[in-house]
XYZ file of C-alpha atoms in Angstrom:
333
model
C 37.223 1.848 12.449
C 37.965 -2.063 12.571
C 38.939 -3.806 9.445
C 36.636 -5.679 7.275
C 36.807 -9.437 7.490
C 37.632 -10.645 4.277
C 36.928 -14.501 3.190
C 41.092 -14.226 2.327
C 41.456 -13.809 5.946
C 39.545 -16.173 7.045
C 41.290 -18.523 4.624
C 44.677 -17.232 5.632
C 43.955 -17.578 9.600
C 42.582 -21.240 9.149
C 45.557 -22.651 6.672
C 42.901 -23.222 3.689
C 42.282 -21.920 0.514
C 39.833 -19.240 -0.229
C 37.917 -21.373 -2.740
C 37.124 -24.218 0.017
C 35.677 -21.291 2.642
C 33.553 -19.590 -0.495
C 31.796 -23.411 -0.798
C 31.012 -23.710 3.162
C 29.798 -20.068 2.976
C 27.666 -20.920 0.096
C 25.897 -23.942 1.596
C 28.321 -26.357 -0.821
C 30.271 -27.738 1.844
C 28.583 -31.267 1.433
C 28.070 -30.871 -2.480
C 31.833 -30.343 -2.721
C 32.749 -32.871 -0.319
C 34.071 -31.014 2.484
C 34.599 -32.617 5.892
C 32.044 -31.678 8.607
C 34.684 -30.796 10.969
C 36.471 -28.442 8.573
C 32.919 -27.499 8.083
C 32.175 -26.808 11.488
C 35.474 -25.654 12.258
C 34.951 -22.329 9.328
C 31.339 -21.386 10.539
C 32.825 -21.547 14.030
C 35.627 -18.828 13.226
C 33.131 -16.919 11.062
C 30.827 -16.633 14.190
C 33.861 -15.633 16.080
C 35.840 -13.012 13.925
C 31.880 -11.244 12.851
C 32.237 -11.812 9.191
C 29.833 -10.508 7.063
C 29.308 -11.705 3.139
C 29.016 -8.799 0.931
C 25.968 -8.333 -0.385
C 26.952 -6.792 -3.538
C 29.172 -9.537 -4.809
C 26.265 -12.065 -2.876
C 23.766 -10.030 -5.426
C 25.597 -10.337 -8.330
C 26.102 -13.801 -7.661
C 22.577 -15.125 -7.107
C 21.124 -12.318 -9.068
C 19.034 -11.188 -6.396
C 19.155 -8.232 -3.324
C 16.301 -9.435 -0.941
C 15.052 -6.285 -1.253
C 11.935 -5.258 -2.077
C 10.509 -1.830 -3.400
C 7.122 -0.191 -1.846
C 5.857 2.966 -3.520
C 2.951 4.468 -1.788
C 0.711 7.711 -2.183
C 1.606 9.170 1.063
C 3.650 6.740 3.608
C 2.159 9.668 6.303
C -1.422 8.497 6.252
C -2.708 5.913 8.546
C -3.963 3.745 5.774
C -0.503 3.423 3.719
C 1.760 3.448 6.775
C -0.379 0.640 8.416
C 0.019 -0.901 5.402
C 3.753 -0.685 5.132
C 4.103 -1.941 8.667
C 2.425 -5.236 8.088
C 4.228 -5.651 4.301
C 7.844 -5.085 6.153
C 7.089 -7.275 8.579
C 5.827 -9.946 6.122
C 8.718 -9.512 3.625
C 11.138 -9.868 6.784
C 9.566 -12.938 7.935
C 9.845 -14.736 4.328
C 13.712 -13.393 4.106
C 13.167 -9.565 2.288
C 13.792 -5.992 3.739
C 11.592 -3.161 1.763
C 12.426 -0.116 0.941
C 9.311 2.352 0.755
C 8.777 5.934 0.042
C 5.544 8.490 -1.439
C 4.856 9.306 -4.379
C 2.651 12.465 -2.930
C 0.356 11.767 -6.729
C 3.237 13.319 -8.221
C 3.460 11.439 -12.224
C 7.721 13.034 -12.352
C 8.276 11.850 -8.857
C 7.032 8.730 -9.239
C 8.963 8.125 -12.362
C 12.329 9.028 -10.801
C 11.335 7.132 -7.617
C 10.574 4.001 -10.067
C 14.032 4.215 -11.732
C 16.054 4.651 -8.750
C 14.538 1.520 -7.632
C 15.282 -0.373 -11.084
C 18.980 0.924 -11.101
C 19.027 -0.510 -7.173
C 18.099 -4.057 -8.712
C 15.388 -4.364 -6.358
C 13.936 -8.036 -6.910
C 10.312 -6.565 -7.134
C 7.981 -3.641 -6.770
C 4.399 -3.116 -4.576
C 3.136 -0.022 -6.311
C 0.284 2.346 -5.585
C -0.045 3.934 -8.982
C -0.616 7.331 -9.396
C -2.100 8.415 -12.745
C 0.119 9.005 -15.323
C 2.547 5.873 -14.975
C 0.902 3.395 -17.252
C 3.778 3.258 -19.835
C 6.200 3.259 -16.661
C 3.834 -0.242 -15.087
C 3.980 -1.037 -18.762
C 8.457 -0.946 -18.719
C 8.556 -2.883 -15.577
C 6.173 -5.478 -16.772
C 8.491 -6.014 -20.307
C 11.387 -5.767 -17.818
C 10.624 -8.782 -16.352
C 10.506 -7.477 -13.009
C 8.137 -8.844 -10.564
C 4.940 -6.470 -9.663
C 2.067 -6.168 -7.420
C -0.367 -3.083 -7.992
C -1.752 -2.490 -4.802
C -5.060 -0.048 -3.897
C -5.665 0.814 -7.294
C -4.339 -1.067 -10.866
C -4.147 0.115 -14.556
C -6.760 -1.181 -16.796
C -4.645 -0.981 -19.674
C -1.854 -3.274 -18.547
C -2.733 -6.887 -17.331
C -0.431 -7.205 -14.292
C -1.026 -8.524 -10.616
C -2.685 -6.704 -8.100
C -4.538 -6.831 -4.660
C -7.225 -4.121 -4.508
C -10.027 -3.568 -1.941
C -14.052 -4.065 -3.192
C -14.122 -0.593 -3.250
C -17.481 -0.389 -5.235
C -19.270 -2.875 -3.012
C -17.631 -0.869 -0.237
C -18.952 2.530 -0.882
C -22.363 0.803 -1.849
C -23.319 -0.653 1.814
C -21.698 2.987 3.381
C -24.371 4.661 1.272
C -26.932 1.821 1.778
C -26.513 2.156 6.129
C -26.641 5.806 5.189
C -30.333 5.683 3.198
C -31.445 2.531 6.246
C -31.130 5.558 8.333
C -33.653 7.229 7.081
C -31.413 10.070 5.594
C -32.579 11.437 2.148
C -30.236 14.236 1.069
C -26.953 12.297 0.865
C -23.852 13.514 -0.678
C -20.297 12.216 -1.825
C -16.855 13.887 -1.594
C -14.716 12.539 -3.736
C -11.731 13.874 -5.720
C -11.217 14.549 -9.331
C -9.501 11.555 -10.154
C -9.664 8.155 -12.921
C -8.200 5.919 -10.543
C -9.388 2.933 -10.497
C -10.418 3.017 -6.675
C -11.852 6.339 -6.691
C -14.092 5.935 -9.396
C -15.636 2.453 -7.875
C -16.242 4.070 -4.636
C -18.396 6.721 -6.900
C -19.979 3.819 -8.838
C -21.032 2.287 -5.372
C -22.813 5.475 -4.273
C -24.204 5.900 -7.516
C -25.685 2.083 -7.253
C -27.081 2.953 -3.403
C -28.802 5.900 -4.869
C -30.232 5.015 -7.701
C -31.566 1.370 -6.156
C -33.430 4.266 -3.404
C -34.584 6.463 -6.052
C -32.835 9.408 -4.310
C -31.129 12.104 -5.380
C -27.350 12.570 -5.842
C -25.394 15.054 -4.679
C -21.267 15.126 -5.311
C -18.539 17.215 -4.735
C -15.457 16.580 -6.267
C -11.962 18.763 -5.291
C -8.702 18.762 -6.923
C -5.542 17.604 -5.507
C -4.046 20.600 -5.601
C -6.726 22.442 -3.758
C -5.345 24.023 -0.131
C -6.586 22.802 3.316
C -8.300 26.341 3.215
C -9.870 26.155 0.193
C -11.351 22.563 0.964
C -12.758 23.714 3.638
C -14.696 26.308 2.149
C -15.868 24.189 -0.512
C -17.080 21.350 1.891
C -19.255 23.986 4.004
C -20.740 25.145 1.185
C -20.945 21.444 -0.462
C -22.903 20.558 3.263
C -24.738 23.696 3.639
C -26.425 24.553 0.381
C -27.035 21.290 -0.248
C -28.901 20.865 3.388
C -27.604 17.489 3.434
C -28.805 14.657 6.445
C -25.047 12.657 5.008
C -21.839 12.559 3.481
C -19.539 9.980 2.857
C -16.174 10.750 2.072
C -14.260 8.890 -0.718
C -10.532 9.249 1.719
C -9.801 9.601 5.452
C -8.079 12.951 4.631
C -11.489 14.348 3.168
C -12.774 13.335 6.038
C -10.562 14.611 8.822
C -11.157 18.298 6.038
C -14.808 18.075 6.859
C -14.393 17.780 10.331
C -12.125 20.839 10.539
C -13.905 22.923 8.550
C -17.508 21.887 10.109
C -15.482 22.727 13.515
C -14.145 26.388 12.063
C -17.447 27.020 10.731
C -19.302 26.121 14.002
C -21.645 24.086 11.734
C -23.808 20.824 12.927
C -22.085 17.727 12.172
C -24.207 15.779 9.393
C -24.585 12.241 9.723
C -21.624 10.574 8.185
C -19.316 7.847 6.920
C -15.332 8.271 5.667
C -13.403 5.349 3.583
C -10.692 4.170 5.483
C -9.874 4.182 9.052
C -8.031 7.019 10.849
C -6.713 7.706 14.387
C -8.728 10.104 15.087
C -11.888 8.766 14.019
C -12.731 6.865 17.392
C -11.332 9.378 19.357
C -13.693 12.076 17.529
C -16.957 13.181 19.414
C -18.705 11.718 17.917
C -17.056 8.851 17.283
C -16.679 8.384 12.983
C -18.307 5.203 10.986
C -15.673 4.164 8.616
C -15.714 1.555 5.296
C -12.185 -0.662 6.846
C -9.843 -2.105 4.732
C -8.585 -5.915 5.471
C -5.306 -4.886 5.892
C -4.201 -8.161 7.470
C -5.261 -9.706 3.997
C -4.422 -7.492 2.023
C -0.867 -7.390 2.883
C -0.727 -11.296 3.200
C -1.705 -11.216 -0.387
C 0.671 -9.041 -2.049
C 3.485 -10.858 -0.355
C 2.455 -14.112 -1.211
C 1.534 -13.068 -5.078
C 5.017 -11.012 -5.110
C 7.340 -13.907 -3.487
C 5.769 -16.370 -6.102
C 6.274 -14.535 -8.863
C 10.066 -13.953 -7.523
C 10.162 -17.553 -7.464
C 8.607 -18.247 -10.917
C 5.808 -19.994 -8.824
C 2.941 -17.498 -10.763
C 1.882 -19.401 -13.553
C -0.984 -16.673 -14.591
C -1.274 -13.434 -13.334
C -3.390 -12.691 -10.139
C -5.776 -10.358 -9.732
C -7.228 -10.036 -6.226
C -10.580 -7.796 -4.699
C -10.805 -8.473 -0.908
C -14.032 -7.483 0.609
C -14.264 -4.181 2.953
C -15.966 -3.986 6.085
C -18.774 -1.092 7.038
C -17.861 -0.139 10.654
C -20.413 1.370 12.231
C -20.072 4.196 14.735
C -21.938 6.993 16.502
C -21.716 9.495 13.477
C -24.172 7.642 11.287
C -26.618 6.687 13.877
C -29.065 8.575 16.005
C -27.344 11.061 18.140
């Protein structure tokens, strides 16, 4: 394995002392009065010999890693890892590398996940909270450490976040649904008091009630198997005779299509909250409530990077609109 370049060798090769290379490495060269040709004539042999700073002793120094921590329900749907994409490549371009991982709704994973993070001295956290963690939110916060909520934010602790309009959202879904001249709409949701969740229930709940139509909602746990979500949704659809259903996830979604597939049952009309892969491909193809991921991401950066910098005078708290896209499944067929 070839040796390490240390700034003593560099020092030693050259004929100067370590203390003059460690100010042209450090951008002091002209602060400390150093030639440009010596200057020029240390970067040159740096370039040539491949040293690299360390980044510990660079951390400790400046008090910062350039690294960034993303905690995410589930880095393996679209959604999140569409999401992680753009924030990596945003943190990259402003001089950050993230490290991201799920927290699969798990309260003790999350928590361990969180600290690992803290004891890596990352300079600041994008976090999609899952229920349980508002004393955890709450220790970052008094930390000091820099923190975006992201998707969904705890009411009980004022900190920055970047959510979508869920509510308004889930209202126009429902809304297109009733235009269609569909009655007997229902909702699959999840059991769940996150914040987005429960707005994209209060935006059905608006659509239905400004109709005068009845509701009809299905809620399923977490922990519920593929199996046993598929049973439930058939029998949600079915004794229901429902003309709709929106779906509070993708992943409900793609469940209903399965189990309307394994049940050889007729496809209601319908709409799912966040885009998939499949959805286009799908026959037909699926309407969807879309996310401004573009935005979205552009804001948690910028909010994050400012409040890195001490640029955040007040905390920010940010609702970007959705968009309803609309497909074959909730028109005429």
């Amino acid at each position: 394995m070839k040796k390490r370049v240390l700034i003593s060798d560099i020092a030693k090769a050259l004929g100067i002392s370590v203390t003059t290379v460690s100010f042209i490495l450090n951008d002091k060269a002209k602060e400390k009065r150093i030639s440009d040709a010596l200057t020029k004539r240390v970067l040159d042999y740096v370039n040539k010999v491949g040293y690299k700073p360390n980044q510990l002793a660079k951390s400790l120094r400046t008090g910062q890693t350039k690294i960034l921590g993303l905690l995410v329900e589930d880095i393996a749907n679209p959604f999140f890892s569409n999401v992680a994409k753009h924030i990596e490549r945003r943190a990259y371009e402003t001089g950050y590398h993230i490290i991201y991982c799920s927290m699969d709704n798990d309260e003790h994973k999350a928590k361990e996940l969180i600290q690992l993070f803290m004891d890596r001295q990352v300079d600041g956290f994008i976090i999609t909270p899952s229920e349980g963690l508002e004393d955890t939110i709450s220790h970052i916060k008094q930390s000091n450490i820099p923190l975006v909520l992201f998707d969904r934010f705890v009411p009980s602790v004022e900190t920055n976040y970047v959510v979508s309009d869920n509510r308004r959202g889930s209202y126009e879904a429902t809304k297109h649904l009733l235009e269609s001249n569909n009655k007997r709409i229902g909702l699959i949701s999840l059991y769940s008091n996150q914040t987005q969740m429960r707005d994209r229930l209060d935006g059905y709940m608006e659509a239905m009630d400004e109709f005068r139509m009845q509701s009809f909602i299905k809620k399923l746990n977490l922990e519920t198997t593929e199996e046993e979500s598929h049973e439930q949704i058939i029998d949600f659809v079915v004794d229901n005779k429902l003309d709709a259903v929106l779906f509070a996830t993708n992943y409900l979604a793609v469940n209903g299509l399965k189990a309307l597939k394994e049940h050889k049952a007729t496809l209601p009309k319908m709409v799912a909250f966040d885009e998939h892969t499949l959805f286009k491909l799908h026959d037909p193809s699926i309407s969807v409530v879309s996310q401004d991921i573009e935005q979205l991401t552009r804001e948690l950066i910028q909010t994050l990077i400012a409040e890195i910098e001490g640029k955040l005078k007040e905390v920010r708290q940010l609702t970007i609109p959705c968009q309803l896209i609309i497909r074959e499944s909730s028109t005429s067929l």
